[in-house]
Coordinates of C-alpha atoms and ligand atoms in Angstrom, one line a residue:
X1 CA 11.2 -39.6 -25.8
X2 CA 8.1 -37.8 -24.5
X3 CA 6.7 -34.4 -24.4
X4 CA 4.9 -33.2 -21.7
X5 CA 2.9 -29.8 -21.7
X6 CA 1.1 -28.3 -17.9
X7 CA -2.2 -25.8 -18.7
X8 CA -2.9 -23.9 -15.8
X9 CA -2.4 -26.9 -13.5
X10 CA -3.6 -26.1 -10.1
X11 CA -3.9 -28.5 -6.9
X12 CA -5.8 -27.5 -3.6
X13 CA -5.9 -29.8 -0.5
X14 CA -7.9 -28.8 2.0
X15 CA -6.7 -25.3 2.5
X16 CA -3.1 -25.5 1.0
X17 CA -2.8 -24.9 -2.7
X18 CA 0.2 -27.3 -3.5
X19 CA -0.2 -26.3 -7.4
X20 CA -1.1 -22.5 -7.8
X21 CA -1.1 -22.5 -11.5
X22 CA 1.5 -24.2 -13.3
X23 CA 2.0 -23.7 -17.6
X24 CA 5.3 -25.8 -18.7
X25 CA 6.0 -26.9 -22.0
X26 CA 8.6 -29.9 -22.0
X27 CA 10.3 -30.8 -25.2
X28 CA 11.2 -34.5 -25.4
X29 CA 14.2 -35.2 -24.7
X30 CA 14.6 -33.0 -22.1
X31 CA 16.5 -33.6 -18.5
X32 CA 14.5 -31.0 -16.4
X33 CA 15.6 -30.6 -12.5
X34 CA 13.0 -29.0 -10.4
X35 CA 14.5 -27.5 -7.5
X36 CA 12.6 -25.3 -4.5
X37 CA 12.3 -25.5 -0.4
X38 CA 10.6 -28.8 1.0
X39 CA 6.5 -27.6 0.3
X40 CA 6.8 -25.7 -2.7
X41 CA 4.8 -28.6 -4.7
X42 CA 7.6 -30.4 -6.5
X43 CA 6.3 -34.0 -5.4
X44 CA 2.9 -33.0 -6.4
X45 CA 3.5 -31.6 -9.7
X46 CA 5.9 -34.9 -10.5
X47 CA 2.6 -36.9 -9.3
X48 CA -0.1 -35.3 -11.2
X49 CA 2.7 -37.1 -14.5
X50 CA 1.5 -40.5 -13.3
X51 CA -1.8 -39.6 -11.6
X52 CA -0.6 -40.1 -7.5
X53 CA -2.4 -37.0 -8.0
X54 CA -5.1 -35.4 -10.1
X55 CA -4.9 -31.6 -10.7
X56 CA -8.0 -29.7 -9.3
X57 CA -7.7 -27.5 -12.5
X58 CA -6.2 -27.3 -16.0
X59 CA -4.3 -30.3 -17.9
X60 CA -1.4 -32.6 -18.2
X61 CA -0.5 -33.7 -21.3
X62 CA 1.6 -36.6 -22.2
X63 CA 2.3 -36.6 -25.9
X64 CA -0.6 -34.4 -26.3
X65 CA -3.2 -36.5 -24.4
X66 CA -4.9 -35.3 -21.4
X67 CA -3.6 -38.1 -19.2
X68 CA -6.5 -38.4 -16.9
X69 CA -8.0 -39.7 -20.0
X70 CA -6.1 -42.5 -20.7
X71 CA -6.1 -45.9 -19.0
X72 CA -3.3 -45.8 -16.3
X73 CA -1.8 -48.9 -15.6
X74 CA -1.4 -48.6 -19.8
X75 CA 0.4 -44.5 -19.2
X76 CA 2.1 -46.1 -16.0
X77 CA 4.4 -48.8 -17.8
X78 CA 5.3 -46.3 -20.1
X79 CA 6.8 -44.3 -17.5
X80 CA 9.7 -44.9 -15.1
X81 CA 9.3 -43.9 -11.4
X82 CA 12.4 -43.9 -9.1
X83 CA 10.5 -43.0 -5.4
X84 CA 12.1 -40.6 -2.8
X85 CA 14.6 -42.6 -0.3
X86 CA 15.4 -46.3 -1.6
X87 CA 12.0 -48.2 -1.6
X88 CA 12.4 -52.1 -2.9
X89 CA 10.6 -54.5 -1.4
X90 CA 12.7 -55.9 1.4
X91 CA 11.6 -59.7 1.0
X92 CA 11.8 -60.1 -3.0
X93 CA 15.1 -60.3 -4.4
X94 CA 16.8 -57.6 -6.5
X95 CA 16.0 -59.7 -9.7
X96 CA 11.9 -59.6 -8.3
X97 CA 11.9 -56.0 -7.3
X98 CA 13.3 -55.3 -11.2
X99 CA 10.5 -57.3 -12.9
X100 CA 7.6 -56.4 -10.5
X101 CA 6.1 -53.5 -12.5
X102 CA 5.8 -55.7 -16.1
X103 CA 4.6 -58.5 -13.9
X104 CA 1.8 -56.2 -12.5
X105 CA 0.6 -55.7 -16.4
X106 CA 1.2 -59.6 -16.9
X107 CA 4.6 -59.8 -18.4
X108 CA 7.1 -61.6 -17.3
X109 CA 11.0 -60.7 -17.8
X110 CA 13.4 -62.7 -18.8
X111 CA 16.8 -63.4 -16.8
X112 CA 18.6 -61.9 -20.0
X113 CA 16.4 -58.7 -19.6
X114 CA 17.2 -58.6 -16.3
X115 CA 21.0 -58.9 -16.2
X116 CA 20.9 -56.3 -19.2
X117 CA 19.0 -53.6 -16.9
X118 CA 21.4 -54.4 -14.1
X119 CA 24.4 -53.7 -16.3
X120 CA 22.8 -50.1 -17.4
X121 CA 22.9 -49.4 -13.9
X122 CA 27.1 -51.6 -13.4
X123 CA 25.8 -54.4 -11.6
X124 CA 26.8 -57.6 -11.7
X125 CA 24.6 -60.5 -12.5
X126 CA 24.8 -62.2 -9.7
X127 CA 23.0 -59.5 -7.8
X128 CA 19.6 -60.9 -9.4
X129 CA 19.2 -63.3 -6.6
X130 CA 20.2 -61.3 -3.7
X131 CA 18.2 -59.7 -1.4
X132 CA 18.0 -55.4 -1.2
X133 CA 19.1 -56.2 2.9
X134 CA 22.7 -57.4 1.3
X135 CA 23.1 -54.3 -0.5
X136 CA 25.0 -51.3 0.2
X137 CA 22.7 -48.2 0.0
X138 CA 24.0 -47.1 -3.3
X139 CA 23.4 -50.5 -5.1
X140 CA 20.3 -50.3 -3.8
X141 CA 19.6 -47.6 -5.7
X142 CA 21.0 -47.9 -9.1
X143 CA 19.1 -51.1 -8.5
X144 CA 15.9 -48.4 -8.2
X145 CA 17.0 -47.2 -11.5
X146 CA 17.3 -50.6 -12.9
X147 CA 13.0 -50.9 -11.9
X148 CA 12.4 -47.7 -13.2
X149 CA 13.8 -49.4 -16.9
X150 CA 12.1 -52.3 -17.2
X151 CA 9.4 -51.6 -18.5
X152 CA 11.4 -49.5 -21.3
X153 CA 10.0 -46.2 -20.8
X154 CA 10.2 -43.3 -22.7
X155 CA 9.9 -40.7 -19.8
X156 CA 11.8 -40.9 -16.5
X157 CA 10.3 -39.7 -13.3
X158 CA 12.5 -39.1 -10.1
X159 CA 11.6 -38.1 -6.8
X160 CA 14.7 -37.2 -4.5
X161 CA 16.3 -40.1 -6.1
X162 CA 20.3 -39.4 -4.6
X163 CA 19.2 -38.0 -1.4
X164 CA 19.6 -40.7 1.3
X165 CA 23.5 -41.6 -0.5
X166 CA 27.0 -40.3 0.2
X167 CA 28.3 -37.8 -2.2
X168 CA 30.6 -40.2 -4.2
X169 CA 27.8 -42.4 -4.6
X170 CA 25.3 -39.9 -5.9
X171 CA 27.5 -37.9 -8.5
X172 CA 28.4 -41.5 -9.9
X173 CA 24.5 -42.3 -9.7
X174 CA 23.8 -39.2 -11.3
X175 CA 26.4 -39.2 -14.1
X176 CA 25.1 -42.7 -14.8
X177 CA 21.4 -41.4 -15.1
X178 CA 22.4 -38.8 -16.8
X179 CA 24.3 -40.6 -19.6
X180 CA 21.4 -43.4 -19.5
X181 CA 18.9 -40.2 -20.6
X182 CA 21.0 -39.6 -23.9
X183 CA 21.7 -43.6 -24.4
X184 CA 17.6 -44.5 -23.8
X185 CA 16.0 -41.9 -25.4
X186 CA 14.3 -40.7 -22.5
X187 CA 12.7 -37.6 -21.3
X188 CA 14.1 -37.2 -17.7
X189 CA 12.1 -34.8 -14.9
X190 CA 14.2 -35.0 -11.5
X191 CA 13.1 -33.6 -8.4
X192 CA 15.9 -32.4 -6.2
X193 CA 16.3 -30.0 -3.1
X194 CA 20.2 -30.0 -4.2
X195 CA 21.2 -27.1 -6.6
X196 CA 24.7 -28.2 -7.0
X197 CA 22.9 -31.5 -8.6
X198 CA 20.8 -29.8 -10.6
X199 CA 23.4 -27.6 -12.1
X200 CA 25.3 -30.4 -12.9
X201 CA 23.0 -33.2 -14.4
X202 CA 20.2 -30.7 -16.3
X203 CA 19.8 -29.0 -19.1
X204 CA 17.1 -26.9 -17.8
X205 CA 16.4 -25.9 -14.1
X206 CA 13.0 -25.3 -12.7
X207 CA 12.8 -23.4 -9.4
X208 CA 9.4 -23.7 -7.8
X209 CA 8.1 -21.8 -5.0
X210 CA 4.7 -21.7 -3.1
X211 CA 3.1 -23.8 -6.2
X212 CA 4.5 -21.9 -9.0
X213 CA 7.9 -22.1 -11.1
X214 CA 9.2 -18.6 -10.4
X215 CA 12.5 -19.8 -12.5
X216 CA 13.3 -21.5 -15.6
X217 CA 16.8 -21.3 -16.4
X218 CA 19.5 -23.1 -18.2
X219 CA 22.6 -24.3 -15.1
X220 CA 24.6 -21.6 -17.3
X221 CA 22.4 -18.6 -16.8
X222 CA 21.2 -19.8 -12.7
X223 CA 25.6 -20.4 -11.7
X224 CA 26.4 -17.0 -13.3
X225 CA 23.9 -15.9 -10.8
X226 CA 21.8 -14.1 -13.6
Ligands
ADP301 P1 7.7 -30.6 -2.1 O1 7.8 -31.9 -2.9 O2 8.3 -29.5 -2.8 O3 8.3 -30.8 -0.7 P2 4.9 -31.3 -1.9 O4 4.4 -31.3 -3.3 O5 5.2 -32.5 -1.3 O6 6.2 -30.3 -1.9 O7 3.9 -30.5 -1.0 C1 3.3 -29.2 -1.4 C2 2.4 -28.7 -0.3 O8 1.2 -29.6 -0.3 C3 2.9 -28.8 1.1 O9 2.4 -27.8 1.8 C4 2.4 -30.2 1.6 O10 2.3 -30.2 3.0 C5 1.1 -30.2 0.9 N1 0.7 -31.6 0.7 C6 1.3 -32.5 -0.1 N2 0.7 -33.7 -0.2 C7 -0.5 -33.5 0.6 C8 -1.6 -34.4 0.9 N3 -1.7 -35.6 0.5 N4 -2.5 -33.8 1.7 C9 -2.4 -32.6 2.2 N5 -1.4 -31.7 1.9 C10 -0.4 -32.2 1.1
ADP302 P1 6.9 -36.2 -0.8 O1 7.2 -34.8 -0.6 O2 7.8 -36.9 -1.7 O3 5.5 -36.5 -1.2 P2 6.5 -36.5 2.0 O4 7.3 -37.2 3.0 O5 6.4 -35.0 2.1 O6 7.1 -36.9 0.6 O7 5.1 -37.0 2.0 C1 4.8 -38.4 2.1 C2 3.3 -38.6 1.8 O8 2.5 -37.8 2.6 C3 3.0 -38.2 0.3 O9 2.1 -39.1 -0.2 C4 2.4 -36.8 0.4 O10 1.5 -36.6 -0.6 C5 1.7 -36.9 1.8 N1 1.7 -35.6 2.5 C6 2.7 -34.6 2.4 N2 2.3 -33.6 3.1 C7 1.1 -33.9 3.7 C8 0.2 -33.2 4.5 N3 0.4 -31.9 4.9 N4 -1.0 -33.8 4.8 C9 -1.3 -35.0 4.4 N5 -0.4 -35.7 3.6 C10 0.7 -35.1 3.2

């Protein structure tokens, strides 16, 4: 699993300071939820991980690298990225949606690799050659997760990932992900407006507010209302 440390990470556009000054140590391992209103600069410290987005000040260090100093389609495959809402591509099956991101660093899965990362996620098989449109919203997703896994990452980055799904759908989701972060060795950062979520799947909660964490709690110590 990866570690991940902030150092004063600040981000300004235009005239609103997403980031106002962010220090976070992450131990890997990990399964952080960061929680906080819509605008409080959870999307944007989740992208300055990959590099969606540089920070106008201060570091990001992934395994004790600066990551705007590494190459980062090489950083990027090491990484797993499930995107806010459900976003495959709608004319590539499921089976092409799993094996796009090694096939964009010019490796090719194997229809054994791909079956294995749809049963991580309890899909059958057979889903390989279907396409997202024949999917029900919450296969869709765990077919997400499946993408985020290919390329066998040791950190796990979610934006929003249960938000557009039923209830019943998500906590399964999330019990999934949750038990796939002990199974895979990963570290695991999910972003989340949902407390209740948070409580349940993390083992640390970050609250963020205006650009800053302004809690850092364990679920124990935030639903004993500390
Ligand atoms: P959250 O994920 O918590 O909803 P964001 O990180 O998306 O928050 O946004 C933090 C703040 O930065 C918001 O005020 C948002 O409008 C602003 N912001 C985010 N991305 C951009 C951008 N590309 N250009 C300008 N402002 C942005
Ligand atoms: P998210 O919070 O996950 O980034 P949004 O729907 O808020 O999702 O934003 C979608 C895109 O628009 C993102 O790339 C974000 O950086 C950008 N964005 C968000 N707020 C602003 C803004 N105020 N001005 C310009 N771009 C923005």
């Amino acid at each position: 699993a990866s570690s991940l440390a902030f150092e004063g990470v600040t981000k300004r556009y235009d005239t609103t300071e997403a980031l106002a000054g962010i220090d976070l140590n992450v131990e890997p391992g990990s399964f952080i939820a960061l929680v906080g209103a819509s605008g409080s600069g959870k999307s944007t410290l989740l992208k300055t991980i990959n590099r969606l987005v540089d920070p106008t000040t201060g570091r990001v260090l992934l395994d004790g690298e600066d990551v705007t100093t590494r190459d980062p389609t090489e950083m990027r495959r090491r990484m797993g990225y499930v995107f806010q809402g459900i976003g495959l591509f709608p004319h590539l099956t499921v089976g092409e949606n799993i094996a796009m991101g090694p096939r964009l660093v010019g490796e090719k899965l194997t229809g054994e690799r791909i079956t294995e990362l749809l049963e991580l996620v309890d899909l059958q098989p057979d889903m390989a050659s279907r396409l997202p449109a024949e999917l029900s919203g919450g296969q869709q997703q765990r077919v997400g997760v499946a993408r985020a896994l290919a390329g066998d990452p040791k950190l796990l980055l979610m934006d929003e990932p249960f938000g557009a799904l039923d209830p019943v759908t998500r906590d399964a989701l999330g019990t999934r992900v949750r038990d796939l972060h002990a199974r895979l060795d990963l570290t695991t950062i999910m972003v989340t407006h949902d407390m209740a979520e948070a409580l349940i799947l993390a083992e640390r909660v970050l609250v963020m507010d205006r650009g800053r964490i302004v809690a850092d709690e364990t679920p124990q110590a935030l639903a004993s209302g500390k």
